[in-house]
Each structure stands twice: as structure tokens, then as C-alpha cells.
C-alpha positions as protocol buffer text, in pm:
chain_id: "A"
residue {
  index: 1
  type: MET
  ca { x: 0 y: 0 z: 0 }
}
residue {
  index: 2
  type: ASN
  ca { x: 128 y: 346 z: -88 }
}
residue {
  index: 3
  type: ARG
  ca { x: 94 y: 580 z: 210 }
}
residue {
  index: 4
  type: ASP
  ca { x: 6 y: 942 z: 137 }
}
residue {
  index: 5
  type: LYS
  ca { x: 267 y: 1164 z: 302 }
}
residue {
  index: 6
  type: HIS
  ca { x: 111 y: 1488 z: 174 }
}
residue {
  index: 7
  type: LEU
  ca { x: -238 y: 1405 z: 302 }
}
residue {
  index: 8
  type: SER
  ca { x: -89 y: 1301 z: 636 }
}
residue {
  index: 9
  type: GLY
  ca { x: 84 y: 1638 z: 667 }
}
residue {
  index: 10
  type: GLU
  ca { x: -236 y: 1818 z: 576 }
}
residue {
  index: 11
  type: LEU
  ca { x: -428 y: 1637 z: 849 }
}
residue {
  index: 12
  type: ILE
  ca { x: -157 y: 1702 z: 1108 }
}
residue {
  index: 13
  type: ASN
  ca { x: -163 y: 2074 z: 1028 }
}
residue {
  index: 14
  type: PHE
  ca { x: -544 y: 2075 z: 1037 }
}
residue {
  index: 15
  type: SER
  ca { x: -543 y: 1904 z: 1377 }
}
residue {
  index: 16
  type: LYS
  ca { x: -319 y: 2175 z: 1521 }
}
residue {
  index: 17
  type: LYS
  ca { x: -554 y: 2446 z: 1396 }
}
residue {
  index: 18
  type: ILE
  ca { x: -852 y: 2290 z: 1574 }
}
residue {
  index: 19
  type: GLY
  ca { x: -676 y: 2251 z: 1909 }
}
residue {
  index: 20
  type: ILE
  ca { x: -555 y: 1891 z: 1900 }
}
residue {
  index: 21
  type: ASP
  ca { x: -229 y: 1856 z: 2092 }
}
residue {
  index: 22
  type: ILE
  ca { x: -106 y: 1513 z: 1980 }
}
residue {
  index: 23
  type: ILE
  ca { x: -195 y: 1301 z: 1678 }
}
residue {
  index: 24
  type: GLY
  ca { x: -57 y: 985 z: 1523 }
}
residue {
  index: 25
  type: PHE
  ca { x: -144 y: 718 z: 1270 }
}
residue {
  index: 26
  type: ALA
  ca { x: -136 y: 342 z: 1327 }
}
residue {
  index: 27
  type: ASP
  ca { x: -154 y: 50 z: 1085 }
}
residue {
  index: 28
  type: PRO
  ca { x: -469 y: -164 z: 1137 }
}
residue {
  index: 29
  type: LYS
  ca { x: -259 y: -476 z: 1077 }
}
residue {
  index: 30
  type: ASP
  ca { x: -86 y: -414 z: 1409 }
}
residue {
  index: 31
  type: PHE
  ca { x: -417 y: -473 z: 1589 }
}
residue {
  index: 32
  type: ALA
  ca { x: -431 y: -842 z: 1496 }
}
residue {
  index: 33
  type: LYS
  ca { x: -313 y: -935 z: 1847 }
}
residue {
  index: 34
  type: PHE
  ca { x: -635 y: -799 z: 2001 }
}
residue {
  index: 35
  type: LYS
  ca { x: -979 y: -959 z: 2020 }
}
residue {
  index: 36
  type: GLU
  ca { x: -1197 y: -920 z: 1712 }
}
residue {
  index: 37
  type: ASP
  ca { x: -1422 y: -662 z: 1879 }
}
residue {
  index: 38
  type: ASN
  ca { x: -1114 y: -450 z: 1952 }
}
residue {
  index: 39
  type: ARG
  ca { x: -980 y: -444 z: 1598 }
}
residue {
  index: 40
  type: PRO
  ca { x: -1048 y: -152 z: 1361 }
}
residue {
  index: 41
  type: ILE
  ca { x: -1160 y: -384 z: 1081 }
}
residue {
  index: 42
  type: ALA
  ca { x: -1460 y: -484 z: 1295 }
}
residue {
  index: 43
  type: TYR
  ca { x: -1595 y: -130 z: 1246 }
}
residue {
  index: 44
  type: LEU
  ca { x: -1480 y: -44 z: 893 }
}
residue {
  index: 45
  type: ASN
  ca { x: -1398 y: -318 z: 642 }
}
residue {
  index: 46
  type: SER
  ca { x: -1196 y: -85 z: 421 }
}
residue {
  index: 47
  type: VAL
  ca { x: -989 y: 60 z: 706 }
}
residue {
  index: 48
  type: LYS
  ca { x: -631 y: 154 z: 619 }
}
residue {
  index: 49
  type: THR
  ca { x: -539 y: 385 z: 905 }
}
residue {
  index: 50
  type: VAL
  ca { x: -621 y: 435 z: 1271 }
}
residue {
  index: 51
  type: ILE
  ca { x: -603 y: 802 z: 1367 }
}
residue {
  index: 52
  type: ILE
  ca { x: -541 y: 849 z: 1737 }
}
residue {
  index: 53
  type: PHE
  ca { x: -536 y: 1198 z: 1886 }
}
residue {
  index: 54
  type: GLY
  ca { x: -545 y: 1367 z: 2221 }
}
residue {
  index: 55
  type: ILE
  ca { x: -585 y: 1690 z: 2412 }
}
residue {
  index: 56
  type: HIS
  ca { x: -357 y: 1801 z: 2693 }
}
residue {
  index: 57
  type: LEU
  ca { x: -512 y: 1792 z: 3040 }
}
residue {
  index: 58
  type: TYR
  ca { x: -340 y: 2116 z: 3136 }
}
residue {
  index: 59
  type: ASP
  ca { x: -585 y: 2181 z: 3419 }
}
residue {
  index: 60
  type: VAL
  ca { x: -746 y: 1930 z: 3653 }
}
residue {
  index: 61
  type: ILE
  ca { x: -1088 y: 2085 z: 3581 }
}
residue {
  index: 62
  type: LEU
  ca { x: -1069 y: 1936 z: 3232 }
}
residue {
  index: 63
  type: ASP
  ca { x: -1070 y: 1594 z: 3399 }
}
residue {
  index: 64
  type: ALA
  ca { x: -1405 y: 1655 z: 3569 }
}
residue {
  index: 65
  type: TRP
  ca { x: -1712 y: 1432 z: 3538 }
}
residue {
  index: 66
  type: SER
  ca { x: -2059 y: 1589 z: 3527 }
}
residue {
  index: 67
  type: LEU
  ca { x: -2401 y: 1434 z: 3580 }
}
residue {
  index: 68
  type: ASP
  ca { x: -2659 y: 1486 z: 3307 }
}
residue {
  index: 69
  type: GLN
  ca { x: -2977 y: 1528 z: 3510 }
}
residue {
  index: 70
  type: SER
  ca { x: -3201 y: 1444 z: 3215 }
}
residue {
  index: 71
  type: THR
  ca { x: -3043 y: 1101 z: 3157 }
}
residue {
  index: 72
  type: GLY
  ca { x: -2888 y: 1024 z: 3493 }
}
residue {
  index: 73
  type: LYS
  ca { x: -2560 y: 945 z: 3317 }
}
residue {
  index: 74
  type: SER
  ca { x: -2221 y: 1100 z: 3379 }
}
residue {
  index: 75
  type: PHE
  ca { x: -2000 y: 1241 z: 3107 }
}
residue {
  index: 76
  type: HIS
  ca { x: -1638 y: 1352 z: 3103 }
}
residue {
  index: 77
  type: TYR
  ca { x: -1595 y: 1722 z: 3032 }
}
residue {
  index: 78
  type: LEU
  ca { x: -1312 y: 1677 z: 2783 }
}
residue {
  index: 79
  type: ASP
  ca { x: -1494 y: 1396 z: 2600 }
}
residue {
  index: 80
  type: SER
  ca { x: -1742 y: 1644 z: 2455 }
}
residue {
  index: 81
  type: ILE
  ca { x: -1452 y: 1847 z: 2316 }
}
residue {
  index: 82
  type: LEU
  ca { x: -1284 y: 1535 z: 2176 }
}
residue {
  index: 83
  type: GLU
  ca { x: -1613 y: 1432 z: 2014 }
}
residue {
  index: 84
  type: ASN
  ca { x: -1626 y: 1765 z: 1836 }
}
residue {
  index: 85
  type: ARG
  ca { x: -1267 y: 1731 z: 1715 }
}
residue {
  index: 86
  type: ALA
  ca { x: -1337 y: 1378 z: 1593 }
}
residue {
  index: 87
  type: LEU
  ca { x: -1634 y: 1506 z: 1393 }
}
residue {
  index: 88
  type: ARG
  ca { x: -1415 y: 1772 z: 1235 }
}
residue {
  index: 89
  type: ILE
  ca { x: -1151 y: 1515 z: 1138 }
}
residue {
  index: 90
  type: GLU
  ca { x: -1425 y: 1297 z: 992 }
}
residue {
  index: 91
  type: ARG
  ca { x: -1555 y: 1593 z: 789 }
}
residue {
  index: 92
  type: PHE
  ca { x: -1201 y: 1677 z: 673 }
}
residue {
  index: 93
  type: LEU
  ca { x: -1162 y: 1325 z: 535 }
}
residue {
  index: 94
  type: GLN
  ca { x: -1510 y: 1319 z: 383 }
}
residue {
  index: 95
  type: ASN
  ca { x: -1431 y: 1638 z: 193 }
}
residue {
  index: 96
  type: LYS
  ca { x: -1140 y: 1450 z: 39 }
}
residue {
  index: 97
  type: GLU
  ca { x: -1373 y: 1161 z: -47 }
}
residue {
  index: 98
  type: PHE
  ca { x: -1247 y: 916 z: 214 }
}
residue {
  index: 99
  type: GLU
  ca { x: -1466 y: 707 z: 441 }
}
residue {
  index: 100
  type: SER
  ca { x: -1414 y: 732 z: 815 }
}
residue {
  index: 101
  type: LYS
  ca { x: -1576 y: 636 z: 1143 }
}
residue {
  index: 102
  type: ILE
  ca { x: -1546 y: 780 z: 1491 }
}
residue {
  index: 103
  type: MET
  ca { x: -1466 y: 499 z: 1731 }
}
residue {
  index: 104
  type: PRO
  ca { x: -1695 y: 450 z: 2031 }
}
residue {
  index: 105
  type: TYR
  ca { x: -1537 y: 411 z: 2372 }
}
residue {
  index: 106
  type: ASN
  ca { x: -1702 y: 79 z: 2445 }
}
residue {
  index: 107
  type: PRO
  ca { x: -1693 y: -141 z: 2253 }
}
residue {
  index: 108
  type: GLY
  ca { x: -1409 y: -10 z: 2046 }
}
residue {
  index: 109
  type: ILE
  ca { x: -1034 y: -22 z: 2007 }
}
residue {
  index: 110
  type: TYR
  ca { x: -794 y: 19 z: 2298 }
}
residue {
  index: 111
  type: LEU
  ca { x: -704 y: 387 z: 2288 }
}
residue {
  index: 112
  type: LYS
  ca { x: -382 y: 371 z: 2487 }
}
residue {
  index: 113
  type: ASP
  ca { x: -254 y: 73 z: 2290 }
}
residue {
  index: 114
  type: SER
  ca { x: -351 y: 252 z: 1970 }
}
residue {
  index: 115
  type: ALA
  ca { x: -151 y: 554 z: 2079 }
}
residue {
  index: 116
  type: VAL
  ca { x: 154 y: 335 z: 2139 }
}
residue {
  index: 117
  type: LEU
  ca { x: 115 y: 178 z: 1795 }
}
residue {
  index: 118
  type: ALA
  ca { x: 93 y: 529 z: 1650 }
}
residue {
  index: 119
  type: GLY
  ca { x: 419 y: 629 z: 1816 }
}
residue {
  index: 120
  type: LEU
  ca { x: 268 y: 871 z: 2067 }
}
residue {
  index: 121
  type: GLY
  ca { x: 428 y: 725 z: 2378 }
}
residue {
  index: 122
  type: PHE
  ca { x: 422 y: 423 z: 2607 }
}
residue {
  index: 123
  type: ILE
  ca { x: 191 y: 282 z: 2873 }
}
residue {
  index: 124
  type: GLY
  ca { x: 334 y: 338 z: 3219 }
}
residue {
  index: 125
  type: LYS
  ca { x: 296 y: 144 z: 3540 }
}
residue {
  index: 126
  type: ASN
  ca { x: 7 y: 377 z: 3622 }
}
residue {
  index: 127
  type: ASN
  ca { x: -181 y: 223 z: 3325 }
}
residue {
  index: 128
  type: LEU
  ca { x: -181 y: 560 z: 3149 }
}
residue {
  index: 129
  type: LEU
  ca { x: -33 y: 667 z: 2819 }
}
residue {
  index: 130
  type: ILE
  ca { x: 289 y: 855 z: 2886 }
}
residue {
  index: 131
  type: SER
  ca { x: 333 y: 1094 z: 2595 }
}
residue {
  index: 132
  type: SER
  ca { x: 670 y: 1248 z: 2520 }
}
residue {
  index: 133
  type: LYS
  ca { x: 545 y: 1608 z: 2549 }
}
residue {
  index: 134
  type: TYR
  ca { x: 268 y: 1594 z: 2809 }
}
residue {
  index: 135
  type: GLY
  ca { x: 345 y: 1285 z: 3013 }
}
residue {
  index: 136
  type: PRO
  ca { x: 25 y: 1119 z: 3145 }
}
residue {
  index: 137
  type: GLN
  ca { x: -180 y: 1436 z: 3102 }
}
residue {
  index: 138
  type: VAL
  ca { x: -370 y: 1353 z: 2783 }
}
residue {
  index: 139
  type: ARG
  ca { x: -715 y: 1221 z: 2700 }
}
residue {
  index: 140
  type: LEU
  ca { x: -758 y: 1029 z: 2377 }
}
residue {
  index: 141
  type: ARG
  ca { x: -1003 y: 961 z: 2096 }
}
residue {
  index: 142
  type: ALA
  ca { x: -980 y: 768 z: 1769 }
}
residue {
  index: 143
  type: VAL
  ca { x: -1110 y: 786 z: 1414 }
}
residue {
  index: 144
  type: ILE
  ca { x: -1058 y: 506 z: 1162 }
}
residue {
  index: 145
  type: THR
  ca { x: -1045 y: 568 z: 790 }
}
residue {
  index: 146
  type: ASN
  ca { x: -970 y: 417 z: 450 }
}
residue {
  index: 147
  type: ALA
  ca { x: -734 y: 708 z: 380 }
}
residue {
  index: 148
  type: PRO
  ca { x: -379 y: 568 z: 341 }
}
residue {
  index: 149
  type: LEU
  ca { x: -206 y: 792 z: 594 }
}
residue {
  index: 150
  type: LEU
  ca { x: 162 y: 764 z: 676 }
}
residue {
  index: 151
  type: THR
  ca { x: 233 y: 532 z: 969 }
}
residue {
  index: 152
  type: ASP
  ca { x: 565 y: 483 z: 1148 }
}
residue {
  index: 153
  type: LYS
  ca { x: 616 y: 119 z: 1234 }
}
residue {
  index: 154
  type: ASN
  ca { x: 955 y: 189 z: 1391 }
}
residue {
  index: 155
  type: ASN
  ca { x: 828 y: 436 z: 1647 }
}
residue {
  index: 156
  type: HIS
  ca { x: 668 y: 204 z: 1903 }
}
residue {
  index: 157
  type: GLU
  ca { x: 808 y: 301 z: 2242 }
}
residue {
  index: 158
  type: SER
  ca { x: 877 y: 55 z: 2521 }
}
residue {
  index: 159
  type: SER
  ca { x: 819 y: 156 z: 2882 }
}
residue {
  index: 160
  type: LYS
  ca { x: 1056 y: 413 z: 3026 }
}
residue {
  index: 161
  type: CYS
  ca { x: 936 y: 371 z: 3384 }
}
residue {
  index: 162
  type: GLY
  ca { x: 1240 y: 164 z: 3476 }
}
residue {
  index: 163
  type: GLU
  ca { x: 1265 y: 104 z: 3850 }
}
residue {
  index: 164
  type: CYS
  ca { x: 1024 y: 386 z: 3933 }
}
residue {
  index: 165
  type: ASP
  ca { x: 717 y: 271 z: 4125 }
}
residue {
  index: 166
  type: LYS
  ca { x: 592 y: 600 z: 4268 }
}
residue {
  index: 167
  type: CYS
  ca { x: 241 y: 549 z: 4130 }
}
residue {
  index: 168
  type: ILE
  ca { x: 223 y: 196 z: 4273 }
}
residue {
  index: 169
  type: GLN
  ca { x: 330 y: 314 z: 4617 }
}
residue {
  index: 170
  type: ALA
  ca { x: 101 y: 618 z: 4615 }
}
residue {
  index: 171
  type: CYS
  ca { x: -221 y: 461 z: 4482 }
}
residue {
  index: 172
  type: PRO
  ca { x: -478 y: 489 z: 4765 }
}
residue {
  index: 173
  type: ALA
  ca { x: -693 y: 216 z: 4608 }
}
residue {
  index: 174
  type: GLU
  ca { x: -400 y: -26 z: 4580 }
}
residue {
  index: 175
  type: ALA
  ca { x: -516 y: -72 z: 4221 }
}
residue {
  index: 176
  type: LEU
  ca { x: -163 y: -61 z: 4080 }
}
residue {
  index: 177
  type: THR
  ca { x: 81 y: -347 z: 4131 }
}
residue {
  index: 178
  type: VAL
  ca { x: 383 y: -486 z: 3950 }
}
residue {
  index: 179
  type: GLU
  ca { x: 141 y: -738 z: 3795 }
}
residue {
  index: 180
  type: GLY
  ca { x: -79 y: -467 z: 3646 }
}
residue {
  index: 181
  type: TYR
  ca { x: -392 y: -259 z: 3700 }
}
residue {
  index: 182
  type: ASP
  ca { x: -702 y: -357 z: 3899 }
}
residue {
  index: 183
  type: LYS
  ca { x: -984 y: -169 z: 3727 }
}
residue {
  index: 184
  type: LYS
  ca { x: -1248 y: -278 z: 3979 }
}
residue {
  index: 185
  type: ALA
  ca { x: -1043 y: -158 z: 4276 }
}
residue {
  index: 186
  type: CYS
  ca { x: -984 y: 178 z: 4108 }
}
residue {
  index: 187
  type: TYR
  ca { x: -1352 y: 223 z: 4022 }
}
residue {
  index: 188
  type: SER
  ca { x: -1471 y: 119 z: 4368 }
}
residue {
  index: 189
  type: TYR
  ca { x: -1235 y: 361 z: 4539 }
}
residue {
  index: 190
  type: ASN
  ca { x: -1337 y: 649 z: 4317 }
}
residue {
  index: 191
  type: MET
  ca { x: -1708 y: 589 z: 4363 }
}
residue {
  index: 192
  type: SER
  ca { x: -1656 y: 612 z: 4739 }
}
residue {
  index: 193
  type: ASN
  ca { x: -1418 y: 908 z: 4733 }
}
residue {
  index: 194
  type: LEU
  ca { x: -1537 y: 1152 z: 4468 }
}
residue {
  index: 195
  type: LYS
  ca { x: -1414 y: 1508 z: 4510 }
}
residue {
  index: 196
  type: LYS
  ca { x: -1715 y: 1734 z: 4456 }
}
residue {
  index: 197
  type: LEU
  ca { x: -1672 y: 2059 z: 4264 }
}
residue {
  index: 198
  type: SER
  ca { x: -2047 y: 2125 z: 4261 }
}
residue {
  index: 199
  type: ASN
  ca { x: -2371 y: 1932 z: 4311 }
}
residue {
  index: 200
  type: TYR
  ca { x: -2335 y: 1762 z: 3974 }
}
residue {
  index: 201
  type: THR
  ca { x: -1963 y: 1781 z: 3897 }
}
residue {
  index: 202
  type: SER
  ca { x: -1682 y: 1581 z: 4054 }
}
residue {
  index: 203
  type: ILE
  ca { x: -1321 y: 1477 z: 4001 }
}
residue {
  index: 204
  type: TRP
  ca { x: -1181 y: 1129 z: 4030 }
}
residue {
  index: 205
  type: CYS
  ca { x: -855 y: 1047 z: 4203 }
}
residue {
  index: 206
  type: ASN
  ca { x: -552 y: 1183 z: 4015 }
}
residue {
  index: 207
  type: VAL
  ca { x: -275 y: 1060 z: 4243 }
}
residue {
  index: 208
  type: CYS
  ca { x: -116 y: 839 z: 3976 }
}
residue {
  index: 209
  type: ILE
  ca { x: -87 y: 1144 z: 3750 }
}
residue {
  index: 210
  type: ASP
  ca { x: 25 y: 1374 z: 4029 }
}
residue {
  index: 211
  type: VAL
  ca { x: 323 y: 1161 z: 4138 }
}
residue {
  index: 212
  type: CYS
  ca { x: 440 y: 1061 z: 3789 }
}
residue {
  index: 213
  type: PRO
  ca { x: 790 y: 1202 z: 3713 }
}
residue {
  index: 214
  type: PHE
  ca { x: 679 y: 1256 z: 3352 }
}
residue {
  index: 215
  type: ASN
  ca { x: 417 y: 1500 z: 3479 }
}
residue {
  index: 216
  type: ASP
  ca { x: 467 y: 1876 z: 3446 }
}
residue {
  index: 217
  type: GLU
  ca { x: 459 y: 2129 z: 3725 }
}
residue {
  index: 218
  type: LYS
  ca { x: 165 y: 2327 z: 3584 }
}
residue {
  index: 219
  type: PHE
  ca { x: -72 y: 2034 z: 3627 }
}
residue {
  index: 220
  type: LYS
  ca { x: 64 y: 1965 z: 3975 }
}
residue {
  index: 221
  type: SER
  ca { x: 0 y: 2323 z: 4083 }
}
residue {
  index: 222
  type: ASN
  ca { x: -354 y: 2310 z: 3945 }
}
residue {
  index: 223
  type: LEU
  ca { x: -413 y: 1977 z: 4117 }
}
residue {
  index: 224
  type: LYS
  ca { x: -349 y: 2113 z: 4466 }
}
residue {
  index: 225
  type: GLY
  ca { x: -668 y: 2105 z: 4667 }
}
residue {
  index: 226
  type: PHE
  ca { x: -830 y: 1844 z: 4444 }
}
residue {
  index: 227
  type: SER
  ca { x: -622 y: 1532 z: 4514 }
}
residue {
  index: 228
  type: LEU
  ca { x: -799 y: 1266 z: 4718 }
}
């Protein structure tokens, strides 16, 4: 398959203009190791590229969850922004006569693994994507397309955590261990220890982001007063 370097550059430049902080392209063939429901081809038969992008969580408020009183469901503040950016990427590709599909969160592809395959960073011991520029302070979304965008197969990063285990030691839910991440323990702790910003808005625990050496000081200063 011939990958389109010019189109890839166009999309990268477009993403910057609409406020996307990181973007990368992964080859759908690299998803063969995942279950069928977590492969791009399950959602678009003609898929040629997985576009994974993210926005910098420069302030803890962006990581807030709000309750929709009409539905009784909670939504992540930044997810609504990411949804808009995904729609704009989809429209960009449609205008160039390519098919695309915004990936749902569940079921869908693994966003952090997709980001690694796209060369955007590595997954740390805190079970978060550690990006080269923003550390663990990004939230992700994905769009799949039959546009042949330029992928970098040689840019898959391995973990750089080394001997560091600050997140494991600091996790109040004991959800992080050398064996991996206990999703149920994390969820249970957060449901019992939500930090309320208002009657309908709250923040989950951010300790694993706060203590990460790849974090930046701006987020840490904004996090003060909100950590659980």
C-alpha cells in the first residue's frame, strides 16, 4: 500500500488548527493481536489507518465528570470536546472523499494501545499513556479511515518507567501493582471518594498522574486542593 505523506501532513496541520495537541497514525494490521471486537476492521472493512489523537489535560478541571440530570448518566468534560474534534476530522476526510468512522469508547479499540502503535508514547505502570510532550496528562479519541495515511512502524516506544514505582506506592486504592492494573479496585475507590466541585460535577482520584515524574509542574500546581 502506498501511504500518502502529503495528506498526512495536511491532516496534522489541520489538527493543530482545531486545538488537538497530539496526533498519530497506526496501521490496522498491528491490531491483529487484540480480540476481534477490539480491531479496527470490525468497524470499517476498508480501514487503512487508525487516527489516534489527544488533548492536553493542562488543568485538573478538564478531567471533571458531570451528571446529566435528564439522563442520569455522567460524562467527562473533555470527551465532549474530543467528540467535536473527531467530527471535524471525519468531515475533513469526507471532503477528500475518504470514508471514516469515529470509534466508540465501548466497545471499540484500545485507545492507549492505539496511541503506542501510532508512536505517541508508552503505557506506564500507572496504566496511562505517557506521551513524550505531556506525560500522562492527555485524554484520547480515535477515528478510523480508509485514507492511506503515513504510519511509522519503527516508532513504538517501550516503557521508560524503569525502576520507578511512585504510582504503585502512592495509589490509595491499591489498584496498581507490579502485575498490572485492577480496574475494579480503582472504580470502587473512586465511587466512594469523589471530590465534589459542585452538586453535579466531581473529580476522580488523580494521584497516579500527580506523582508521575513525567508530569509537568503546571498540572501539579492546578491539582493542589483536588487530590484525594
